[in-house]
Amino acid sequence: MVDAVMDDAQDTWRQLLGGRYQDTKAVLFRDAINSACGFAQSAMGPFYCPADHKVYLDLGFFDEMQRKLGASGDFAQAYVLAHELGHHVQTLTGTEGQVRQRQSADPGARNALSVRMELQADCFAGVWGYHANKG
């Protein structure tokens, strides 16, 4: 399922961004992993690491989504992956770097800017969902 969603979502972003889009990879893990962004434990859940341009998917998070959050099904999992790919798009388009600069310049706005980045990644996941539904 991860491969199918990655292929479909990345194809969508290639169409929308043209030559600006660069493929990424998904790394599956359970419990903990070292990435270019440091050590991550399962409590973090899935994440995107701009330092190595990879999506990290904690398989335990998907179990928890189903058991504790009632978010079961393939689309719920695909949406999480598409959200993390949204962070990849932010990095490729320069949004991530601009937000980090603004956060450094104005530490009081750090949280508000992080929330906006998360909301934009959700929006980008919705863009993929829209295109996936059309096809």
XYZ file of C-alpha atoms in Angstrom:
135
model
C 0.000 0.000 0.000
C 2.825 2.419 0.842
C 4.449 1.870 -2.543
C 1.157 2.401 -4.382
C 0.364 5.624 -2.521
C 3.928 6.911 -2.895
C 3.853 6.246 -6.633
C 0.453 7.848 -7.093
C 1.116 10.881 -4.884
C 4.530 11.530 -6.388
C 3.065 11.225 -9.872
C 0.506 13.871 -8.873
C 3.239 16.221 -7.622
C 5.346 15.614 -10.754
C 2.358 16.689 -12.848
C 1.631 19.741 -10.701
C 5.191 20.960 -10.103
C 6.914 19.712 -13.228
C 10.701 19.758 -13.033
C 10.661 21.311 -9.573
C 9.457 18.022 -8.064
C 12.087 15.522 -6.970
C 11.065 12.051 -5.846
C 11.583 10.987 -2.278
C 11.524 7.666 -0.465
C 9.474 6.324 2.410
C 11.288 4.603 5.261
C 9.179 2.235 7.357
C 10.029 1.717 11.013
C 8.588 0.518 14.278
C 9.578 1.757 17.749
C 12.591 3.945 16.872
C 14.915 5.002 14.073
C 17.901 7.221 13.378
C 17.443 9.707 10.570
C 19.420 12.671 9.302
C 17.159 14.715 11.609
C 18.209 12.697 14.664
C 16.829 9.854 16.728
C 13.057 9.388 16.576
C 10.880 7.215 18.761
C 7.461 5.841 17.937
C 5.840 8.476 20.168
C 6.637 10.974 17.401
C 4.658 9.100 14.786
C 5.314 9.585 11.079
C 7.519 12.515 10.082
C 9.365 14.108 7.208
C 13.081 14.872 7.520
C 14.135 17.822 5.346
C 17.817 17.000 5.943
C 17.590 13.776 3.903
C 14.311 14.452 2.050
C 12.717 11.218 3.287
C 9.325 10.346 4.726
C 9.497 8.185 7.862
C 6.439 6.090 8.635
C 6.043 4.538 12.058
C 3.999 1.379 11.531
C 2.941 1.409 15.190
C 1.250 4.758 14.563
C -1.052 3.130 12.022
C -2.020 0.489 14.604
C -2.734 3.261 17.110
C -4.787 5.211 14.567
C -7.061 2.237 14.205
C -7.267 1.187 17.881
C -7.333 4.505 19.721
C -8.457 7.078 17.180
C -10.962 5.008 15.215
C -9.279 6.032 11.962
C -9.142 2.735 10.168
C -8.921 1.969 6.501
C -6.516 2.447 3.680
C -7.432 6.067 2.971
C -6.674 7.164 6.546
C -3.209 5.643 6.255
C -2.713 7.006 2.748
C -3.666 10.482 3.967
C -0.963 10.355 6.652
C 1.594 9.453 3.994
C 0.294 12.200 1.682
C 0.559 14.697 4.558
C 4.231 13.812 5.078
C 4.774 14.141 1.325
C 3.212 17.573 1.696
C 6.166 18.487 3.915
C 8.473 17.283 1.135
C 6.678 19.642 -1.276
C 7.155 22.460 1.248
C 10.883 21.750 1.298
C 11.166 21.601 -2.483
C 9.242 24.833 -2.986
C 11.224 26.707 -0.330
C 8.301 27.158 2.060
C 9.933 25.083 4.788
C 13.117 27.159 4.691
C 11.211 30.430 4.732
C 9.177 29.329 7.734
C 12.314 28.234 9.619
C 13.885 31.650 8.941
C 10.790 33.443 10.220
C 10.732 31.215 13.301
C 14.342 32.126 14.053
C 13.674 35.819 13.527
C 10.525 35.784 15.663
C 10.578 32.999 18.298
C 7.199 34.167 19.611
C 5.614 33.188 16.309
C 7.256 29.751 16.257
C 4.171 27.758 17.235
C 1.763 29.677 14.994
C 4.085 29.172 12.034
C 4.409 25.443 12.810
C 0.633 25.127 12.887
C 0.423 26.842 9.503
C 3.001 24.446 8.057
C 0.983 21.484 9.340
C -2.215 22.902 7.891
C -0.547 23.455 4.537
C 0.734 19.854 4.558
C -2.869 18.772 5.236
C -3.996 20.903 2.311
C -1.378 19.275 0.087
C -2.618 15.847 1.206
C -6.077 16.978 0.149
C -4.732 18.031 -3.247
C -3.436 14.489 -3.717
C -6.750 13.029 -2.469
C -8.652 15.144 -4.984
C -6.443 13.997 -7.869
C -6.549 10.375 -6.710
C -10.343 10.484 -6.634
C -10.503 11.965 -10.151
C -8.355 9.209 -11.617
